[in-house]
JSON list of C-alpha atoms in Angstrom, two decimals:
[
{"chain": "A", "resi": 1, "resn": "UNK", "atom": "CA", "xyz": [13.83, -22.30, -50.05]},
{"chain": "A", "resi": 2, "resn": "UNK", "atom": "CA", "xyz": [14.99, -23.94, -46.83]},
{"chain": "A", "resi": 3, "resn": "UNK", "atom": "CA", "xyz": [18.02, -26.13, -47.07]},
{"chain": "A", "resi": 4, "resn": "UNK", "atom": "CA", "xyz": [20.66, -27.24, -44.58]},
{"chain": "A", "resi": 5, "resn": "UNK", "atom": "CA", "xyz": [22.98, -24.57, -45.97]},
{"chain": "A", "resi": 6, "resn": "UNK", "atom": "CA", "xyz": [20.41, -21.78, -45.86]},
{"chain": "A", "resi": 7, "resn": "UNK", "atom": "CA", "xyz": [19.42, -22.63, -42.27]},
{"chain": "A", "resi": 8, "resn": "UNK", "atom": "CA", "xyz": [23.05, -22.61, -41.21]},
{"chain": "A", "resi": 9, "resn": "UNK", "atom": "CA", "xyz": [23.94, -19.30, -42.88]},
{"chain": "A", "resi": 10, "resn": "UNK", "atom": "CA", "xyz": [20.71, -17.59, -41.83]},
{"chain": "A", "resi": 11, "resn": "UNK", "atom": "CA", "xyz": [21.33, -18.58, -38.22]},
{"chain": "A", "resi": 12, "resn": "UNK", "atom": "CA", "xyz": [24.94, -17.44, -38.33]},
{"chain": "A", "resi": 13, "resn": "UNK", "atom": "CA", "xyz": [24.10, -14.11, -40.00]},
{"chain": "A", "resi": 14, "resn": "UNK", "atom": "CA", "xyz": [21.28, -13.27, -37.61]},
{"chain": "A", "resi": 15, "resn": "UNK", "atom": "CA", "xyz": [23.49, -14.08, -34.64]},
{"chain": "A", "resi": 16, "resn": "UNK", "atom": "CA", "xyz": [26.28, -11.80, -35.84]},
{"chain": "A", "resi": 17, "resn": "UNK", "atom": "CA", "xyz": [23.79, -8.94, -36.10]},
{"chain": "A", "resi": 18, "resn": "UNK", "atom": "CA", "xyz": [21.95, -9.86, -32.91]},
{"chain": "A", "resi": 19, "resn": "UNK", "atom": "CA", "xyz": [25.14, -10.05, -30.87]},
{"chain": "A", "resi": 20, "resn": "UNK", "atom": "CA", "xyz": [26.25, -6.65, -32.16]},
{"chain": "A", "resi": 21, "resn": "UNK", "atom": "CA", "xyz": [22.92, -5.17, -31.00]},
{"chain": "A", "resi": 22, "resn": "UNK", "atom": "CA", "xyz": [23.22, -6.95, -27.65]},
{"chain": "A", "resi": 23, "resn": "UNK", "atom": "CA", "xyz": [26.69, -5.48, -27.04]},
{"chain": "A", "resi": 24, "resn": "UNK", "atom": "CA", "xyz": [25.43, -1.93, -27.53]},
{"chain": "A", "resi": 25, "resn": "UNK", "atom": "CA", "xyz": [22.37, -2.54, -25.34]},
{"chain": "A", "resi": 26, "resn": "UNK", "atom": "CA", "xyz": [24.44, -4.01, -22.52]},
{"chain": "A", "resi": 27, "resn": "UNK", "atom": "CA", "xyz": [26.80, -1.04, -22.65]},
{"chain": "A", "resi": 28, "resn": "UNK", "atom": "CA", "xyz": [23.87, 1.38, -22.64]},
{"chain": "A", "resi": 29, "resn": "UNK", "atom": "CA", "xyz": [22.23, -0.38, -19.70]},
{"chain": "A", "resi": 30, "resn": "UNK", "atom": "CA", "xyz": [25.46, -0.37, -17.67]},
{"chain": "A", "resi": 31, "resn": "UNK", "atom": "CA", "xyz": [26.02, 3.32, -18.35]},
{"chain": "A", "resi": 32, "resn": "UNK", "atom": "CA", "xyz": [22.38, 4.06, -17.54]},
{"chain": "A", "resi": 33, "resn": "UNK", "atom": "CA", "xyz": [22.76, 2.36, -14.15]},
{"chain": "A", "resi": 34, "resn": "UNK", "atom": "CA", "xyz": [25.86, 4.42, -13.42]},
{"chain": "A", "resi": 35, "resn": "UNK", "atom": "CA", "xyz": [23.94, 7.55, -14.46]},
{"chain": "A", "resi": 36, "resn": "UNK", "atom": "CA", "xyz": [21.03, 6.63, -12.18]},
{"chain": "A", "resi": 37, "resn": "UNK", "atom": "CA", "xyz": [23.32, 6.09, -9.19]},
{"chain": "A", "resi": 38, "resn": "UNK", "atom": "CA", "xyz": [24.96, 9.53, -9.39]},
{"chain": "A", "resi": 39, "resn": "UNK", "atom": "CA", "xyz": [24.18, 12.02, -6.63]},
{"chain": "A", "resi": 40, "resn": "UNK", "atom": "CA", "xyz": [22.32, 9.51, -4.52]},
{"chain": "A", "resi": 41, "resn": "UNK", "atom": "CA", "xyz": [20.04, 8.34, -7.33]},
{"chain": "A", "resi": 42, "resn": "UNK", "atom": "CA", "xyz": [18.08, 9.93, -10.15]},
{"chain": "A", "resi": 43, "resn": "UNK", "atom": "CA", "xyz": [15.80, 9.01, -13.01]},
{"chain": "A", "resi": 44, "resn": "UNK", "atom": "CA", "xyz": [17.47, 7.74, -16.15]},
{"chain": "A", "resi": 45, "resn": "UNK", "atom": "CA", "xyz": [17.37, 10.00, -19.19]},
{"chain": "A", "resi": 46, "resn": "UNK", "atom": "CA", "xyz": [18.66, 7.77, -21.96]},
{"chain": "A", "resi": 47, "resn": "UNK", "atom": "CA", "xyz": [19.23, 10.66, -24.35]},
{"chain": "A", "resi": 48, "resn": "UNK", "atom": "CA", "xyz": [21.63, 12.21, -21.80]},
{"chain": "A", "resi": 49, "resn": "UNK", "atom": "CA", "xyz": [23.32, 8.88, -21.16]},
{"chain": "A", "resi": 50, "resn": "UNK", "atom": "CA", "xyz": [23.93, 8.40, -24.88]},
{"chain": "A", "resi": 51, "resn": "UNK", "atom": "CA", "xyz": [25.04, 12.01, -25.42]},
{"chain": "A", "resi": 52, "resn": "UNK", "atom": "CA", "xyz": [27.47, 12.00, -22.46]},
{"chain": "A", "resi": 53, "resn": "UNK", "atom": "CA", "xyz": [28.87, 8.58, -23.40]},
{"chain": "A", "resi": 54, "resn": "UNK", "atom": "CA", "xyz": [29.45, 9.52, -27.05]},
{"chain": "A", "resi": 55, "resn": "UNK", "atom": "CA", "xyz": [31.03, 12.83, -26.03]},
{"chain": "A", "resi": 56, "resn": "UNK", "atom": "CA", "xyz": [33.39, 11.13, -23.57]},
{"chain": "A", "resi": 57, "resn": "UNK", "atom": "CA", "xyz": [34.37, 7.97, -25.51]},
{"chain": "A", "resi": 58, "resn": "UNK", "atom": "CA", "xyz": [32.81, 8.12, -28.96]},
{"chain": "A", "resi": 59, "resn": "UNK", "atom": "CA", "xyz": [31.44, 4.88, -30.42]},
{"chain": "A", "resi": 60, "resn": "UNK", "atom": "CA", "xyz": [33.80, 2.93, -28.15]},
{"chain": "A", "resi": 61, "resn": "UNK", "atom": "CA", "xyz": [31.35, 3.72, -25.36]},
{"chain": "A", "resi": 62, "resn": "UNK", "atom": "CA", "xyz": [28.98, 1.20, -26.90]},
{"chain": "A", "resi": 63, "resn": "UNK", "atom": "CA", "xyz": [30.91, -1.13, -29.19]},
{"chain": "A", "resi": 64, "resn": "UNK", "atom": "CA", "xyz": [34.55, -1.92, -29.79]},
{"chain": "A", "resi": 65, "resn": "UNK", "atom": "CA", "xyz": [36.24, -4.47, -32.01]},
{"chain": "A", "resi": 66, "resn": "UNK", "atom": "CA", "xyz": [37.47, -6.57, -29.04]},
{"chain": "A", "resi": 67, "resn": "UNK", "atom": "CA", "xyz": [33.98, -6.63, -27.46]},
{"chain": "A", "resi": 68, "resn": "UNK", "atom": "CA", "xyz": [32.40, -7.57, -30.76]},
{"chain": "A", "resi": 69, "resn": "UNK", "atom": "CA", "xyz": [34.92, -10.30, -31.58]},
{"chain": "A", "resi": 70, "resn": "UNK", "atom": "CA", "xyz": [34.86, -11.84, -28.10]},
{"chain": "A", "resi": 71, "resn": "UNK", "atom": "CA", "xyz": [31.07, -11.99, -28.03]},
{"chain": "A", "resi": 72, "resn": "UNK", "atom": "CA", "xyz": [30.70, -13.12, -31.62]},
{"chain": "A", "resi": 73, "resn": "UNK", "atom": "CA", "xyz": [33.39, -15.78, -31.39]},
{"chain": "A", "resi": 74, "resn": "UNK", "atom": "CA", "xyz": [31.89, -17.15, -28.18]},
{"chain": "A", "resi": 75, "resn": "UNK", "atom": "CA", "xyz": [28.17, -17.00, -29.01]},
{"chain": "A", "resi": 76, "resn": "UNK", "atom": "CA", "xyz": [27.46, -16.85, -32.70]},
{"chain": "A", "resi": 77, "resn": "UNK", "atom": "CA", "xyz": [28.90, -20.20, -33.82]},
{"chain": "A", "resi": 78, "resn": "UNK", "atom": "CA", "xyz": [26.85, -22.12, -31.26]},
{"chain": "A", "resi": 79, "resn": "UNK", "atom": "CA", "xyz": [23.70, -20.02, -31.51]},
{"chain": "A", "resi": 80, "resn": "UNK", "atom": "CA", "xyz": [23.94, -19.63, -35.26]},
{"chain": "A", "resi": 81, "resn": "UNK", "atom": "CA", "xyz": [24.20, -23.32, -35.93]},
{"chain": "A", "resi": 82, "resn": "UNK", "atom": "CA", "xyz": [21.16, -24.27, -33.81]},
{"chain": "A", "resi": 83, "resn": "UNK", "atom": "CA", "xyz": [18.59, -24.14, -36.66]},
{"chain": "A", "resi": 84, "resn": "UNK", "atom": "CA", "xyz": [20.85, -26.40, -38.74]},
{"chain": "A", "resi": 85, "resn": "UNK", "atom": "CA", "xyz": [21.43, -28.72, -35.75]},
{"chain": "A", "resi": 86, "resn": "UNK", "atom": "CA", "xyz": [17.72, -29.05, -34.92]},
{"chain": "A", "resi": 87, "resn": "UNK", "atom": "CA", "xyz": [16.77, -29.71, -38.53]},
{"chain": "A", "resi": 88, "resn": "UNK", "atom": "CA", "xyz": [19.66, -31.94, -39.60]},
{"chain": "A", "resi": 89, "resn": "UNK", "atom": "CA", "xyz": [21.32, -33.60, -36.62]},
{"chain": "A", "resi": 90, "resn": "UNK", "atom": "CA", "xyz": [18.56, -34.26, -34.09]},
{"chain": "A", "resi": 91, "resn": "UNK", "atom": "CA", "xyz": [16.35, -36.10, -36.59]},
{"chain": "A", "resi": 92, "resn": "UNK", "atom": "CA", "xyz": [19.11, -38.68, -37.01]},
{"chain": "A", "resi": 93, "resn": "UNK", "atom": "CA", "xyz": [18.30, -40.12, -33.57]},
{"chain": "A", "resi": 94, "resn": "UNK", "atom": "CA", "xyz": [14.59, -39.38, -33.55]},
{"chain": "A", "resi": 95, "resn": "UNK", "atom": "CA", "xyz": [13.50, -42.92, -34.49]},
{"chain": "A", "resi": 96, "resn": "UNK", "atom": "CA", "xyz": [15.53, -44.49, -31.70]},
{"chain": "A", "resi": 97, "resn": "UNK", "atom": "CA", "xyz": [14.28, -42.00, -29.12]},
{"chain": "A", "resi": 98, "resn": "UNK", "atom": "CA", "xyz": [10.66, -42.54, -30.17]},
{"chain": "A", "resi": 99, "resn": "UNK", "atom": "CA", "xyz": [11.03, -46.33, -29.99]},
{"chain": "A", "resi": 100, "resn": "UNK", "atom": "CA", "xyz": [12.56, -46.05, -26.50]},
{"chain": "A", "resi": 101, "resn": "UNK", "atom": "CA", "xyz": [9.78, -43.72, -25.37]},
{"chain": "A", "resi": 102, "resn": "UNK", "atom": "CA", "xyz": [7.11, -46.14, -26.66]},
{"chain": "A", "resi": 103, "resn": "UNK", "atom": "CA", "xyz": [8.89, -49.04, -24.96]},
{"chain": "A", "resi": 104, "resn": "UNK", "atom": "CA", "xyz": [9.15, -47.11, -21.68]},
{"chain": "A", "resi": 105, "resn": "UNK", "atom": "CA", "xyz": [5.49, -46.12, -21.68]},
{"chain": "A", "resi": 106, "resn": "UNK", "atom": "CA", "xyz": [4.25, -49.61, -22.57]},
{"chain": "A", "resi": 107, "resn": "UNK", "atom": "CA", "xyz": [6.59, -51.21, -20.03]},
{"chain": "A", "resi": 108, "resn": "UNK", "atom": "CA", "xyz": [5.51, -48.90, -17.25]},
{"chain": "A", "resi": 109, "resn": "UNK", "atom": "CA", "xyz": [1.80, -49.38, -18.01]},
{"chain": "A", "resi": 110, "resn": "UNK", "atom": "CA", "xyz": [2.30, -53.19, -18.07]},
{"chain": "A", "resi": 111, "resn": "UNK", "atom": "CA", "xyz": [4.09, -53.05, -14.71]},
{"chain": "A", "resi": 112, "resn": "UNK", "atom": "CA", "xyz": [1.28, -51.11, -13.09]},
{"chain": "A", "resi": 113, "resn": "UNK", "atom": "CA", "xyz": [-1.63, -52.80, -14.78]},
{"chain": "A", "resi": 114, "resn": "UNK", "atom": "CA", "xyz": [-5.04, -51.27, -14.17]},
{"chain": "A", "resi": 115, "resn": "UNK", "atom": "CA", "xyz": [-3.99, -49.11, -11.30]},
{"chain": "A", "resi": 116, "resn": "UNK", "atom": "CA", "xyz": [-5.31, -51.39, -8.57]},
{"chain": "A", "resi": 117, "resn": "UNK", "atom": "CA", "xyz": [-2.33, -51.40, -6.27]},
{"chain": "A", "resi": 118, "resn": "UNK", "atom": "CA", "xyz": [-2.26, -52.92, -2.84]},
{"chain": "A", "resi": 119, "resn": "UNK", "atom": "CA", "xyz": [-0.11, -51.43, -0.18]},
{"chain": "A", "resi": 120, "resn": "UNK", "atom": "CA", "xyz": [2.24, -54.09, 1.16]},
{"chain": "A", "resi": 121, "resn": "UNK", "atom": "CA", "xyz": [3.74, -52.15, 4.03]},
{"chain": "A", "resi": 122, "resn": "UNK", "atom": "CA", "xyz": [2.70, -49.33, 6.27]},
{"chain": "A", "resi": 123, "resn": "UNK", "atom": "CA", "xyz": [4.02, -45.84, 5.80]},
{"chain": "A", "resi": 124, "resn": "UNK", "atom": "CA", "xyz": [5.72, -44.51, 8.90]}
]
């Protein structure tokens, strides 16, 4: 069942996992571009890129603790709390925003009336 707590923890958990996947994909893409640029350019063979990278650097070729922590600590708290924010914080001001929007639309339609405007000066 959805609750403020479940939305918050679901968002945080998915962002920890998602950011870990993103780190590995960014590393793979960067290494693939380097691979493609060798010898004046060549097609990317991802299996070779992965094999060469793992042979040279092991898992550190794709994910390290510092990379993971820096990305997680910068992204996950903000991204992970968005479902909670949208469902629990934004509704607090929704009534005021809706009243202002209704006021703005009725005020602007009253100012312009039926749309029969007369030009009072020439356009140069």
